[in-house]
Every structure is written in structure tokens, then in C-alpha cells.
CSV table of C-alpha atoms and ligand atoms in Angstrom, one decimal:
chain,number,residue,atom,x,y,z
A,93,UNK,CA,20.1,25.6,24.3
A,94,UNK,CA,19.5,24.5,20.9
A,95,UNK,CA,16.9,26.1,18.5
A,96,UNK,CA,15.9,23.0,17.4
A,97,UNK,CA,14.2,20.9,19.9
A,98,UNK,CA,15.0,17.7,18.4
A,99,UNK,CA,18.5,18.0,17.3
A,100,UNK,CA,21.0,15.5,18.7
A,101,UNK,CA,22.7,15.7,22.0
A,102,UNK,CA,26.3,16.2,20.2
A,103,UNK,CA,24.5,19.3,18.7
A,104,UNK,CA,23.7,20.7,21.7
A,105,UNK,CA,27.2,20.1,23.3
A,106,UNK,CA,25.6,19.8,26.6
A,107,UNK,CA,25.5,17.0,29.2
A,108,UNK,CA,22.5,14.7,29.8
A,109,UNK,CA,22.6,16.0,33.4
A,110,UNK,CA,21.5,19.5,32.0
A,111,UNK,CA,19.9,18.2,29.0
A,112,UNK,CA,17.6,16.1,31.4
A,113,UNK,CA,16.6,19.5,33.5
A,114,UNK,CA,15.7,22.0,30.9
A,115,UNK,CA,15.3,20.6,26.8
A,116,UNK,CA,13.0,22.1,24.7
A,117,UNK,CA,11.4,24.1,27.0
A,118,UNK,CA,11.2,27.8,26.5
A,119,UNK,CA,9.6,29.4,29.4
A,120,UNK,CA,8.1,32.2,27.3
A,121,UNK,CA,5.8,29.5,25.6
A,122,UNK,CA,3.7,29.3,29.1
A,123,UNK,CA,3.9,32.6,30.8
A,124,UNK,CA,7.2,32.8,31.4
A,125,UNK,CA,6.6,29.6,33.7
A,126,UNK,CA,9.7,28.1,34.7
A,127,UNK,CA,8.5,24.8,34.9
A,128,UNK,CA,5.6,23.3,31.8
A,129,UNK,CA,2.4,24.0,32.5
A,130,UNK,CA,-0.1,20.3,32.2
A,131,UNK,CA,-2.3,20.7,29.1
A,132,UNK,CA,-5.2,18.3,29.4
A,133,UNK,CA,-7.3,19.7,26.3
A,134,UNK,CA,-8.1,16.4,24.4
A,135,UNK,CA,-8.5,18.7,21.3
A,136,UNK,CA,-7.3,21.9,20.1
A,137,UNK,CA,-9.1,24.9,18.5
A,138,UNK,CA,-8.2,25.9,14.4
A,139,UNK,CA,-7.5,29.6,14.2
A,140,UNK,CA,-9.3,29.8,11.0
A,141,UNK,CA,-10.6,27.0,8.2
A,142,UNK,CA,-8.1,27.1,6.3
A,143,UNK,CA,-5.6,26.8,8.8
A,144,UNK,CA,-7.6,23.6,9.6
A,145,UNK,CA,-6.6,22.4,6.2
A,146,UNK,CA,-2.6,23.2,6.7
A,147,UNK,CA,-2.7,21.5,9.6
A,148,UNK,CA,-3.9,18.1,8.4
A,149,UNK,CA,-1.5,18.5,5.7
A,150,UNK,CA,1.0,18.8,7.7
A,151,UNK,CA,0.0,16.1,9.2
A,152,UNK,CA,-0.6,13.4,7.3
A,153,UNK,CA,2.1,14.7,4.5
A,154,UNK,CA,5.1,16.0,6.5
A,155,UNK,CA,8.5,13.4,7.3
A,156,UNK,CA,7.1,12.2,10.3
A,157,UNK,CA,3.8,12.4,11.9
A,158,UNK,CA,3.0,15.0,14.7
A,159,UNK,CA,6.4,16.1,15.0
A,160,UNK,CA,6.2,19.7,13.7
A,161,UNK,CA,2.5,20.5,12.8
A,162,UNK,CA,0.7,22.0,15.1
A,163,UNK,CA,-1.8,19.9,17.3
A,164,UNK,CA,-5.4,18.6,16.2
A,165,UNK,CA,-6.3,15.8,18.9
A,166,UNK,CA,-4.3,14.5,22.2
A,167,UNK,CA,-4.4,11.1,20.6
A,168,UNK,CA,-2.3,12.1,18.1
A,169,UNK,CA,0.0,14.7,20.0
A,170,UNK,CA,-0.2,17.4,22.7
A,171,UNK,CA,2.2,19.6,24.3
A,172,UNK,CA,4.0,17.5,27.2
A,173,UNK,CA,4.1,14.5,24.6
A,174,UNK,CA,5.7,17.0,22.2
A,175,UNK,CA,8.3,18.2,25.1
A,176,UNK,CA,9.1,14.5,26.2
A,177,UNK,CA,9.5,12.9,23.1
A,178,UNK,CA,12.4,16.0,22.3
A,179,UNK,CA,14.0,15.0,25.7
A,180,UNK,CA,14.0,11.2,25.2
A,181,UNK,CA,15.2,11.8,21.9
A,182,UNK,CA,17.7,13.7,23.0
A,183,UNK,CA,19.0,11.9,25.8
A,184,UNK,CA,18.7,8.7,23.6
A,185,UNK,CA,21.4,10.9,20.8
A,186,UNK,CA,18.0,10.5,18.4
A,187,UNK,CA,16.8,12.2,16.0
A,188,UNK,CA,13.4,11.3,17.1
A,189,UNK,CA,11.2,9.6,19.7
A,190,UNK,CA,7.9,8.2,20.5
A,191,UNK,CA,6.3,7.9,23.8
A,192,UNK,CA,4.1,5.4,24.8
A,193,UNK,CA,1.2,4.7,27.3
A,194,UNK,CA,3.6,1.7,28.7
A,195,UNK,CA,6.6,0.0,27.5
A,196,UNK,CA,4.6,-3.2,26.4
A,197,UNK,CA,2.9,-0.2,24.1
A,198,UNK,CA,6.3,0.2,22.5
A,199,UNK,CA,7.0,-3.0,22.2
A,200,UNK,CA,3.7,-4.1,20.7
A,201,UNK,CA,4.0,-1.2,17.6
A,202,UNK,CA,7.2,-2.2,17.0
A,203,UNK,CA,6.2,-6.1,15.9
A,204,UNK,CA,3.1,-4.6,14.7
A,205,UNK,CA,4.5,-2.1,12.3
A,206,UNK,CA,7.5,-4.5,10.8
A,207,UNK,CA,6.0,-8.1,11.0
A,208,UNK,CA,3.5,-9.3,8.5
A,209,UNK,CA,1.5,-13.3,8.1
A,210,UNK,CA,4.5,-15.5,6.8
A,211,UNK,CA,7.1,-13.4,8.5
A,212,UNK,CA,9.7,-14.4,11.2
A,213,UNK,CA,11.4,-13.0,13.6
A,214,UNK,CA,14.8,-13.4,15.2
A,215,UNK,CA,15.2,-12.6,19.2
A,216,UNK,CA,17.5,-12.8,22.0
A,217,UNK,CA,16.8,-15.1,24.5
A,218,UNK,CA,15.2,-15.1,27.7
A,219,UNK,CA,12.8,-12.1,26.6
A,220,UNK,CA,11.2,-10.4,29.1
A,221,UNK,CA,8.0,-12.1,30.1
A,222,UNK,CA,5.0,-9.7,28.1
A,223,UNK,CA,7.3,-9.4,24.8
A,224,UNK,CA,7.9,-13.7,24.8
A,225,UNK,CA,4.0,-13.6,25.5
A,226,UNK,CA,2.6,-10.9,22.6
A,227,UNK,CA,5.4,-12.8,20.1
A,228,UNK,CA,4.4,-16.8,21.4
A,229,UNK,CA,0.6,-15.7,21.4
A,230,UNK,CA,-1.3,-13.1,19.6
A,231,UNK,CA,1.4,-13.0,16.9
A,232,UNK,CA,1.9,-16.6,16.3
A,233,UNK,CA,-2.1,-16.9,15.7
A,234,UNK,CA,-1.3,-14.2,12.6
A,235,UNK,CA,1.0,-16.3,11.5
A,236,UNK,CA,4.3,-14.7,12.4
A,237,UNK,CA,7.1,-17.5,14.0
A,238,UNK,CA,9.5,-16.4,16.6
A,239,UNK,CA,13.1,-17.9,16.7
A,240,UNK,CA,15.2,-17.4,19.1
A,241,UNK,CA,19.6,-16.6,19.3
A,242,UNK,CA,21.1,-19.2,21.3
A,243,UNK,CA,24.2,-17.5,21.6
A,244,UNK,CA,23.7,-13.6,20.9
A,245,UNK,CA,27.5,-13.1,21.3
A,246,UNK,CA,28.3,-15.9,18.5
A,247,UNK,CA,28.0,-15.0,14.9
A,248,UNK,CA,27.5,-19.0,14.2
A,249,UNK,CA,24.1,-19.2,16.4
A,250,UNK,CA,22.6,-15.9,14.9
A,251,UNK,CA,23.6,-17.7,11.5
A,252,UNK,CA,22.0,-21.3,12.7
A,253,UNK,CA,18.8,-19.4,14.2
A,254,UNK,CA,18.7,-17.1,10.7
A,255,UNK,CA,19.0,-20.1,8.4
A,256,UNK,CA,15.9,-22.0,10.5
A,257,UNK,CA,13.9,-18.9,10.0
A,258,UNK,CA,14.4,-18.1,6.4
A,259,UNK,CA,13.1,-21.9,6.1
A,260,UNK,CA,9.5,-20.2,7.4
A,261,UNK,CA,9.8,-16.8,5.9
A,262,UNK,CA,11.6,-13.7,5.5
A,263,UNK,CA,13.1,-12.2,8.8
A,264,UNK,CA,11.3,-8.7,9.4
A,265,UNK,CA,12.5,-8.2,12.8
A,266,UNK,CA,15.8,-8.9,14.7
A,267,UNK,CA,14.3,-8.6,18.5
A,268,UNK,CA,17.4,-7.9,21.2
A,269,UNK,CA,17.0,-7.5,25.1
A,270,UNK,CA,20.5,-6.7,26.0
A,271,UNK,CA,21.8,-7.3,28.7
A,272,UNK,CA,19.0,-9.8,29.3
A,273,UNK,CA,16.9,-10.5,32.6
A,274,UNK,CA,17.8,-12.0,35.2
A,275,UNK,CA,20.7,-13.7,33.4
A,276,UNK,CA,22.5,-10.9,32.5
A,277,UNK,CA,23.1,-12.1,29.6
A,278,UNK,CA,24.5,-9.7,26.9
A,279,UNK,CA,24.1,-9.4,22.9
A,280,UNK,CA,26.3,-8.1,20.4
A,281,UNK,CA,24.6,-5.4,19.2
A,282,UNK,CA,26.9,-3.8,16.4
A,283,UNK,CA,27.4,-8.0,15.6
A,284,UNK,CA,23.4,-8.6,15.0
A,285,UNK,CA,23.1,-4.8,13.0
A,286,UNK,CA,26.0,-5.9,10.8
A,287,UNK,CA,24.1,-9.8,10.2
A,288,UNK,CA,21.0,-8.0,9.3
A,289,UNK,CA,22.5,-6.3,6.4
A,290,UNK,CA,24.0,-9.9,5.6
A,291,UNK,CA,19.9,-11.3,5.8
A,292,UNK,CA,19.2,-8.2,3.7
A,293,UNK,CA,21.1,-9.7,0.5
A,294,UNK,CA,19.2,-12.9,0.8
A,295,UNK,CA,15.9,-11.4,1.0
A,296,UNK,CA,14.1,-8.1,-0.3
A,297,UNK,CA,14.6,-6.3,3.0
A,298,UNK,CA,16.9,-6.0,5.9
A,299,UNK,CA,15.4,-6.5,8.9
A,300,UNK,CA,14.8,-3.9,11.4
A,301,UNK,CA,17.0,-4.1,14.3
A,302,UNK,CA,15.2,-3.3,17.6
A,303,UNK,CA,16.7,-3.6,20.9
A,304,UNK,CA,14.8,-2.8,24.3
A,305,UNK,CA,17.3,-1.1,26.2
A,306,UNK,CA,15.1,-1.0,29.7
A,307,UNK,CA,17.7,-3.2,32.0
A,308,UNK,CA,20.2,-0.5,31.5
A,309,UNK,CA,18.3,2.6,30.2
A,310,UNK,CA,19.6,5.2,27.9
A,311,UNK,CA,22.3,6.7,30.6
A,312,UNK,CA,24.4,3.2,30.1
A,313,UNK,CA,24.2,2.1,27.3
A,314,UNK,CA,22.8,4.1,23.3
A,315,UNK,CA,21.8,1.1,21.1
A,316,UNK,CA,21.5,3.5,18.0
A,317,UNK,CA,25.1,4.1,18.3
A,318,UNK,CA,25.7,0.3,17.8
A,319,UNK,CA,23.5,-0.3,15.1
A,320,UNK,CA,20.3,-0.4,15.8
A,321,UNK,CA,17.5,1.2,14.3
A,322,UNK,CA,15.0,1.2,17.6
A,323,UNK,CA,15.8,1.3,20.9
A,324,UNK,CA,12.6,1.0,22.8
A,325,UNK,CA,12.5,1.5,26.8
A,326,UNK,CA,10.3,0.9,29.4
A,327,UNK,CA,10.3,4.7,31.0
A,328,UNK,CA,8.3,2.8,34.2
A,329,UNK,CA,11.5,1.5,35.0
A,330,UNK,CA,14.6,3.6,35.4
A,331,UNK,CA,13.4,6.8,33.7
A,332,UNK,CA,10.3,7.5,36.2
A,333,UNK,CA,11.8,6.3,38.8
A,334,UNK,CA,9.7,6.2,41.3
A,335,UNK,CA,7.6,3.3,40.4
A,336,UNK,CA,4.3,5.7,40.4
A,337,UNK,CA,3.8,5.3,36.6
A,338,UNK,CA,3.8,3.1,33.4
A,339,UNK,CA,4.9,4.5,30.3
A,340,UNK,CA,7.0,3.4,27.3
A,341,UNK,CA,10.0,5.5,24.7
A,342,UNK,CA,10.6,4.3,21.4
A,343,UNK,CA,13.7,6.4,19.3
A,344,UNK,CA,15.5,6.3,16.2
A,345,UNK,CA,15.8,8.0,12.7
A,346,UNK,CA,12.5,10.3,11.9
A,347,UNK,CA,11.9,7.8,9.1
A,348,UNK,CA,12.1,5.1,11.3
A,349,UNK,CA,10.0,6.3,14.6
A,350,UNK,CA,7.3,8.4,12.3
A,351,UNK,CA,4.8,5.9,10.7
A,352,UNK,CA,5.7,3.9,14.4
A,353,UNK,CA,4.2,7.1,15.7
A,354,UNK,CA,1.4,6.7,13.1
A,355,UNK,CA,0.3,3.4,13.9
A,356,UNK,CA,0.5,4.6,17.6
A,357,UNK,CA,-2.2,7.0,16.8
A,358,UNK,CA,-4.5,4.1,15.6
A,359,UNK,CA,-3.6,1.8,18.2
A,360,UNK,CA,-4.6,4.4,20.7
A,361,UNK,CA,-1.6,3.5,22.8
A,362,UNK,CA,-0.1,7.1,23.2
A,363,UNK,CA,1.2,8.6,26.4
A,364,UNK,CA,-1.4,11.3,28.3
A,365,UNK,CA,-0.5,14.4,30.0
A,366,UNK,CA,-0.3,14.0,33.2
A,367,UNK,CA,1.8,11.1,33.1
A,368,UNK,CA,4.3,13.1,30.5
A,369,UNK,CA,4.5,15.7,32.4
A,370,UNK,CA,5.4,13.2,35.8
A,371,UNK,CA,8.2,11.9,33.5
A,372,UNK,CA,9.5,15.4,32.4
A,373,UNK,CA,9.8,15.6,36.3
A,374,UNK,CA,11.6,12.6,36.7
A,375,UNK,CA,14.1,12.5,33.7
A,376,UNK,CA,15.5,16.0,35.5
A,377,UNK,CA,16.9,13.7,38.5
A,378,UNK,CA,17.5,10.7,36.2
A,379,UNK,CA,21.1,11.4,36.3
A,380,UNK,CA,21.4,11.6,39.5
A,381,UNK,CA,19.4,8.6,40.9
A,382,UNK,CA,21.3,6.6,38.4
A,383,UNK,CA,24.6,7.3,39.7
A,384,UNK,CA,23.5,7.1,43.4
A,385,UNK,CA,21.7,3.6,42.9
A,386,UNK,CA,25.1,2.4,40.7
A,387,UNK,CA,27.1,2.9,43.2
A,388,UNK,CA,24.7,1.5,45.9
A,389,UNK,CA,24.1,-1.7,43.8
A,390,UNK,CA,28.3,-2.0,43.5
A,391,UNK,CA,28.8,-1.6,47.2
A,392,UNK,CA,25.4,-4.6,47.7
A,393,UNK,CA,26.8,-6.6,45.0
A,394,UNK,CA,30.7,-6.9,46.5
A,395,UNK,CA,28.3,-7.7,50.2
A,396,UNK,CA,26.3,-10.1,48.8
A,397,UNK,CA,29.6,-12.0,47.0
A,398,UNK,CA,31.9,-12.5,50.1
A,399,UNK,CA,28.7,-13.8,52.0
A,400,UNK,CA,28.7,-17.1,53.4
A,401,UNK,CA,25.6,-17.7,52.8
A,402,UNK,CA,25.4,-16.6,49.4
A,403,UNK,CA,26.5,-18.8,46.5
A,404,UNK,CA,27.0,-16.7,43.6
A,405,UNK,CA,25.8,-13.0,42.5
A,406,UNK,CA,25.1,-12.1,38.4
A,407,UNK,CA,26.6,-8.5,38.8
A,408,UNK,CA,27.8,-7.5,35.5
A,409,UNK,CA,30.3,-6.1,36.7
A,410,UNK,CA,31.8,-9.2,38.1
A,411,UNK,CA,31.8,-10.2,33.8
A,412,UNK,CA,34.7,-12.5,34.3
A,413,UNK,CA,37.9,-10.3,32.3
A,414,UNK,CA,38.7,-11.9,29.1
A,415,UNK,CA,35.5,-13.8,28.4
A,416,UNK,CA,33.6,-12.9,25.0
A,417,UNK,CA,30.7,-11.0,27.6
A,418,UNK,CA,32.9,-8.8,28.8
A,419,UNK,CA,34.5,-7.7,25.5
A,420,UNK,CA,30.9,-7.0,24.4
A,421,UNK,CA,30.2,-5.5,28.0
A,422,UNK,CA,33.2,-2.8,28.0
A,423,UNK,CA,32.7,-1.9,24.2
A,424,UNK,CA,28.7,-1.4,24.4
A,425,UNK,CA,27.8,-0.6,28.3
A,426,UNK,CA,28.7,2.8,30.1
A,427,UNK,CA,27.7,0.3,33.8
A,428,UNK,CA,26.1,-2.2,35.2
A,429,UNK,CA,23.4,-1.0,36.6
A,430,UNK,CA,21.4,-1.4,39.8
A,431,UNK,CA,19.5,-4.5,39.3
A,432,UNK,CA,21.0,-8.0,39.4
A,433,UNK,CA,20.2,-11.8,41.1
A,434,UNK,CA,22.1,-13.9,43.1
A,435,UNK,CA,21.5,-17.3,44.6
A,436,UNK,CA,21.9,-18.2,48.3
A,437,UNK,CA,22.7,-21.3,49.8
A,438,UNK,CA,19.9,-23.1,50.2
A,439,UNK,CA,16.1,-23.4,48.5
A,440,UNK,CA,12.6,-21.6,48.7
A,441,UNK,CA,12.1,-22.0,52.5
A,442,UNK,CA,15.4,-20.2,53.3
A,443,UNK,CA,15.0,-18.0,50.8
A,444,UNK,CA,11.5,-17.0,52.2
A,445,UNK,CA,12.5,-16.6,55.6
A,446,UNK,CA,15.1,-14.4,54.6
A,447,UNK,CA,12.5,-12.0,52.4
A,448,UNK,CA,10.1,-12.2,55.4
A,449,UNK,CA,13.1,-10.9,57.7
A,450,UNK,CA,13.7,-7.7,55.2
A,451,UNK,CA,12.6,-4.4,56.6
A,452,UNK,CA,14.3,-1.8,54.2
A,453,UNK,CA,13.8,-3.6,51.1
A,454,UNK,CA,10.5,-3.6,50.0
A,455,UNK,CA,9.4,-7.2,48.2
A,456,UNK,CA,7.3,-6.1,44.7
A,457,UNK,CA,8.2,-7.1,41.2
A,458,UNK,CA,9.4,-4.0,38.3
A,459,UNK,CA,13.0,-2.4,39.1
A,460,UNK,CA,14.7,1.1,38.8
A,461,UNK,CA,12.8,2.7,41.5
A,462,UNK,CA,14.1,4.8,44.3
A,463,UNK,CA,13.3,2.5,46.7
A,464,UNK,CA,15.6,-0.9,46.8
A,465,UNK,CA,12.7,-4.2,45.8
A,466,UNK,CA,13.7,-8.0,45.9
A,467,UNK,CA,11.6,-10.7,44.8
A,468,UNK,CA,11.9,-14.6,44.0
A,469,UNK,CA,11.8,-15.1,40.8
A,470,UNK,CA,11.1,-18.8,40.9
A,471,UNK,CA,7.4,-18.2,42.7
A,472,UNK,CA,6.7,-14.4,40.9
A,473,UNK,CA,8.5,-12.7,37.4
A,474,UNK,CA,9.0,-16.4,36.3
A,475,UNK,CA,5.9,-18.5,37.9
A,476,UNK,CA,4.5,-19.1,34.6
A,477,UNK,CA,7.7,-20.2,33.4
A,478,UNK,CA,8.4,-24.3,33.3
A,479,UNK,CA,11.3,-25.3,36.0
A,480,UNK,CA,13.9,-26.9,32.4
A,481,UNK,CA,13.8,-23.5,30.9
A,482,UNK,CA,13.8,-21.7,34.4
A,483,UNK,CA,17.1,-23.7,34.8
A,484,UNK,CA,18.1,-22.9,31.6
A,485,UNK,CA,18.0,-18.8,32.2
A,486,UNK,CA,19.4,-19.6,35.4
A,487,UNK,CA,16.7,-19.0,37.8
A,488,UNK,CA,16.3,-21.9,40.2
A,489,UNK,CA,14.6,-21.8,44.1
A,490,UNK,CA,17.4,-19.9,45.8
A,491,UNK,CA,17.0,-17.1,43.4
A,492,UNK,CA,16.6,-13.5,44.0
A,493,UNK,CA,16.6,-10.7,42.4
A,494,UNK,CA,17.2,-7.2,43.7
A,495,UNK,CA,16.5,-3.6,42.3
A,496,UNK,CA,18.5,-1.4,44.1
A,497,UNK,CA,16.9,2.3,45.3
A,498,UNK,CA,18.8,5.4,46.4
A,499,UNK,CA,18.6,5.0,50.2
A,500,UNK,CA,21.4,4.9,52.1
A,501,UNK,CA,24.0,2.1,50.9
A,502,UNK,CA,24.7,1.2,55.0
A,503,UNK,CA,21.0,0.6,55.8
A,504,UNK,CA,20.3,-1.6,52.8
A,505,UNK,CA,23.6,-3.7,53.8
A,506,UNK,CA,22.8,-4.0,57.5
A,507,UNK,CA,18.9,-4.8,56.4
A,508,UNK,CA,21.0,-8.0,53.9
A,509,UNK,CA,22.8,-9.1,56.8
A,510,UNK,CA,20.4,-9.2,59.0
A,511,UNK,CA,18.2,-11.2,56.8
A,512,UNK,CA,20.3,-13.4,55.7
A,513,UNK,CA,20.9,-14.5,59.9
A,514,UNK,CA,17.2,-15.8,59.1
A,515,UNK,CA,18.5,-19.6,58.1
B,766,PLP,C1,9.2,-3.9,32.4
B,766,PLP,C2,9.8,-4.3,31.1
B,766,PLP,C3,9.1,-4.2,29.9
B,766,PLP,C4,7.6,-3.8,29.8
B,766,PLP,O1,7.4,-2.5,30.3
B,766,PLP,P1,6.0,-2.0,30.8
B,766,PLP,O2,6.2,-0.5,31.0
B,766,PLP,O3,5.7,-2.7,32.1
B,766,PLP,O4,5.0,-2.3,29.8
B,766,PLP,C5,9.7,-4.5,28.8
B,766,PLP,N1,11.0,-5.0,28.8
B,766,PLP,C6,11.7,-5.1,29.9
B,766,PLP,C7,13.1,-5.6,29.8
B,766,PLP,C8,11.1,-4.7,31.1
B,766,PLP,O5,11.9,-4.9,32.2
């Protein structure tokens, strides 16, 4: 093991699989417990006064916040956010990371931190549902316009959406969900890093380049390595696991993810112990559950396409070969993941008999669980959206999406077919 609990994973020369399992953690620093210990302290005790004083310094004057002084107050930092943050950075190939109390938490210091009054912002499109509502809502009413990418895999559209957004003010953000949900749809990521520097000529900055990574998580696919400068993920998702928690990961260069960190600390929006240390327990199968539900989502996915009653699946690994997608696919994705839509034949009253038929499958919104959810999109994830721009992302009322768990790939099959008898 490294001695540096934040260098990056080509330092270490390990795999994530053993990265995930024992990072940054020296038994000797709990009495010689094998697994960390939960510290709950909200505060922590000065060994002297003026030790007080070195530790604010270091502080509020070192390269980035909390990251090697020692701690003051759980808002700003305490030992199982230390120990995460080192394995999310880590398994992200970071040199640093910031953990959240959710993802939206991530998310929501991210615009804070690099959009201003007068600003816009560039974004992939659809968004997931809470980052279109903080950018269409609260930040709007400061005065900050969001445009979105019709095309994220065309250099002409980011230059058409870029030129409309200069019109209102400088960009300070470039926003990309990649591959995007439910559409699968996928953004050039190394493409939009390379156009930000372009923007940066025309104005005094370059934007940041964020990208929330959470439909693929960090084992399949490393935005930094692209380009970007953030890569922000929702840890409820795939990283926890086991849908008992909400938490969020932001990662990146030190100077990048340090005064995020510091903002985080005024926003209050950091992640507690117990919930860090539920995640340090679930990154060390994250490997593991990955691969299982890949494959499992593969085998469901080929099922679900030579189905009669089905009329088309968005699998990306069905990325037709040769299309612009699938250039961007091979290049930037190490998968495809376990969650994906498909359409059957026929409308919402089929589709609902089918769900109410489902015994294995478990109908709840969220994904990346170990237990295999569906929902319908139309009537949940996208009620609040109007039925043009449902159309537009592709979801209409045959549409379902599925997270797939780590059960058995034969009982969540059979538990498809038999559903699907329903109409
Ligand atoms: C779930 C999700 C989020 C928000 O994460 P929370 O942990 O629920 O706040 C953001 N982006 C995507 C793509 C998501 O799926």
C-alpha cells in the first residue's frame, strides 16, 4: 500500500478490486482493528493552544481544505470522511475527492462554486430530473441561464448552443450527464473538454468541465481521464449498493475539489459517519456486484430483445457498430452497465399489468442496487415531465426502465417471461 493515502491508483499499481477493500487504512491507527472503527465525535479535542492555532492554519492556509490538518469539527472533516474521500479518489484515478451528504449535494456545490448572476451554463441533455430542477429554478432566479447541447456527440451543436449563451454571458460551467437517462444517450467528453478551452479564448475563463458519472459509476467509465475537471457521482446509486443510503463523491485536481470542499463546509452538506463508514463497507464489494449485475443486465437485455412482446430495448451495448455513439461508447466506456429501458408492445394498461405480475423485481425508482427495480417512467421518474419533451428523450407509455440486481440471472428472466404473459 501506498504511504500516501491520496496518491493515484497508477501509483499504487494495484487493482480497484483490492484498492476498494483496504485503501488508506492502517490498522495500527485504531487498535490494530482490522476493519475502521465509527467516530461520531462532532468535535475534536486541541492537544495544547497553540496546537489550536496550527491547526486552523492549516486549515484555512494549506492547498486544499481538510485534507491534511488535523480535525477541528465533523462539519468540516472527520475520520471516515477522511478514509472515503482517499478511496473515492483513488478509485476515481484523482488526486482528490469530496464526499457529500447526497449526490444532489455534489451537484448543487458544483453550480454554486463556478456560476455567478449573468453567467451561463452549457449542459447535456435530458439531465437528470433534481439537476434540470436546481439549474431551471433556484438558479435561474439568481440570474444564471441554462442552455442545453442538442447534439453532445456534434462539435456543430456545442458550437450553436455556445454561441446562444455567450449572447447572455460568459459560460462558467459545461454540465455533462454521460451516458444520459433513460436515453442512453452519450456525450463526447474529451470533444466538450477540448471546446472549453476554445470558449476560454473568447472569454476571461475556461469553463469548468463537470460531468456526473452516476449512470455508469467510476468502474466504467473515469471522466478525468477524458478531460474533465469534476466528475461528480451519486454514491446512492452504484457505489452503496444496496439502496440503504444517500450520499454524493465529487473528484478532481486538489485545486479543483478544495475550495468545492470549502464551500461544502458552509453549505453544511457534508457526509456523516455512519453513513461513510456504510460506504467504506460497500465500495469493498463494488467490484464485484458490478461485474455480477453487468453480466445479469447483458443476459436480461439479449431476453428482453428477441421478445415478442417487446419492441425495442436501449442497451448500450446494442450501440449500433459504426454509428458516431458507439465510437464515443468504445473510446470512453469500460460497459454498459446494468440499467437500461425498453418499450413493449403496447401502452400503460399492458404495461401495468405486466409490473403488477412481477414477483422478483421489486417496482421503486433509484438504480444500482442489489436487488433488480423496474418502474414506468411515463407515470414516476418523468411524471412531471410534459408528454413533447417525454417523446423527445424517448420515454413514451410502454416505457420501462429496469435496474438490474445481483440475483440470480435465471430467476429474473423467468420472473420477465412470466410477466410479460400478463397481456
Ligand atoms: C440519482 C441521481 C442523481 C442524484 O443523486 P442523489 O444521491 O439522489 O441526490 C444525480 N444524477 C443522476 C444521473 C442520478 O441518477
Amino acid at each position: 500500500m501506498s504511504d500516501n493515502p491520496l496518491e493515484g491508483h497508477e501509483g499504487t499499481g494495484l487493482h480497484p478490486d483490492t484498492l476498494a477493500v483496504g485503501f488508506g487504512y492502517d490498522p495500527a491507527s485504531a487498535y490494530g482493528a482490522v476493519k475502521p472503527p465509527i467516530v461520531l465525535s462532532s468535535t475534536f479535542a486541541y492537544p495544547s493552544a497553540q496546537a489550536a492555532k496550527e491547526v486552523h492554519q492549516a486549515y484555512f492556509d494549506g492547498p486544499s481544505p481538510e485534507r491534511d490538518a488535523p480535525y477541528i469539527y465533523a462539519r468540516l472533516d472527520h475520520p471516515n470522511l477522511k478514509l472515503l474521500q482517499a478511496r473515492l479518489a483513488v478509485l476515481d484515478g484523482a488526486e482528490d475527492a469530496a464526499a457529500f451528504s447526497s449526490g444532489m449535494a455534489a451537484i448543487s456545490a458544483v453550480m454554486l462554486a463556478h456560476l455567478k448572476p449573468g453567467d451561463s451554463v452549457l449542459h447535456t441533455t435530458p439531465l437528470y430530473g433534481g439537476t434540470h430542477g436546481l439549474l431551471y429554478g433556484p438558479l435561474a432566479g439568481l440570474g444564471i441561464r441554462a442552455f442545453p447541447i442538442a447534439d453532445a456527440l456534434s462539435e456543430k451543436s456545442v458550437e450553436a448552443a455556445a454561441e446562444t449563451a455567450l449572447k447572455h454571458g460568459p459560460i462558467g460551467l459545461i454540465h455533462i450527464e454521460s451516458p444520459a437517462n433513460p436515453t442512453a444517450g452519450i456525450a463526447d467528453i474529451a470533444m466538450l473538454a477540448a471546446f472549453a478551452g476554445e470558449v476560454g479564448k473568447r472569454q476571461d475563463k475556461r469553463p469548468v468541465v463537470s460531468v456526473d458519472n452516476t449512470f455508469l459509476g467510476s468502474l466504467l467509465q473515469k471522466p478525468l481521464k477524458h478531460g474533465a475537471d469534476l466528475c461528480i457521482t451519486s454514491l446512492t446509486k452504484y457505489a452503496g449498493g444496496h439502496s440503504d443510503l444517500l450520499g454524493g463523491a465529487l473528484t478532481g485536481s486538489v485545486a479543483r475539489v478544495g475550495p468545492i470542499r470549502m464551500l461544502r463546509t458552509l453549505l453544511g452538506t457534508h457526509m456523516d459517519p455512519f453513513t461513510s463508514w456504510l460506504l467504506l463497507r460497500s465500495l469493498e464489494t463494488f467490484p464485484l456486484r458490478n461485474a455480477r449485475a453487468n453480466a445479469n443486465a447483458a443476459t436480461i437485455a439479449a431476453f428482453l430483445r428477441d421478445h415478442p412482446k417487446v419492441e425495442a430495448v436501449t442497451y448500450l451495448g446494442f450501440l449500433a457498430e459504426g454509428s458516431p455513439a458507439r465510437a464515443v461508447y468504445d473510446r470512453q466506456c469500460g460497459g454498459a452497465g446494468s440499467t437500461f429501458s425498453f418499450r413493449i408492445r403496447g401502452g400503460e394498461r399492458q404495461a401495468f399489468a405486466m409490473l403488477d405480475r412481477l414477483k422478483v423485481f421489486r417496482m421503486a425508482v433509484s438504480l444500482g442496487g442489489t436487488e433488480s427495480l423496474i418502474c414506468h417512467s411515463a407515470t414516476t421518474t418523468h411524471y412531471l415531465v410534459p408528454p413533447d419533451i417525454r417523446r423527445e428523450v424517448g420515454v413514451d407509455d410502454s416505457s420501462l426502465r429496469i435496474s438490474v440486481g445481483i440475483e440470480h440471472p435465471d430467476d429474473l428472466v423467468a420472473d420477465l417471461a412470466q410477466a410479460l404473459d400478463a397481456f
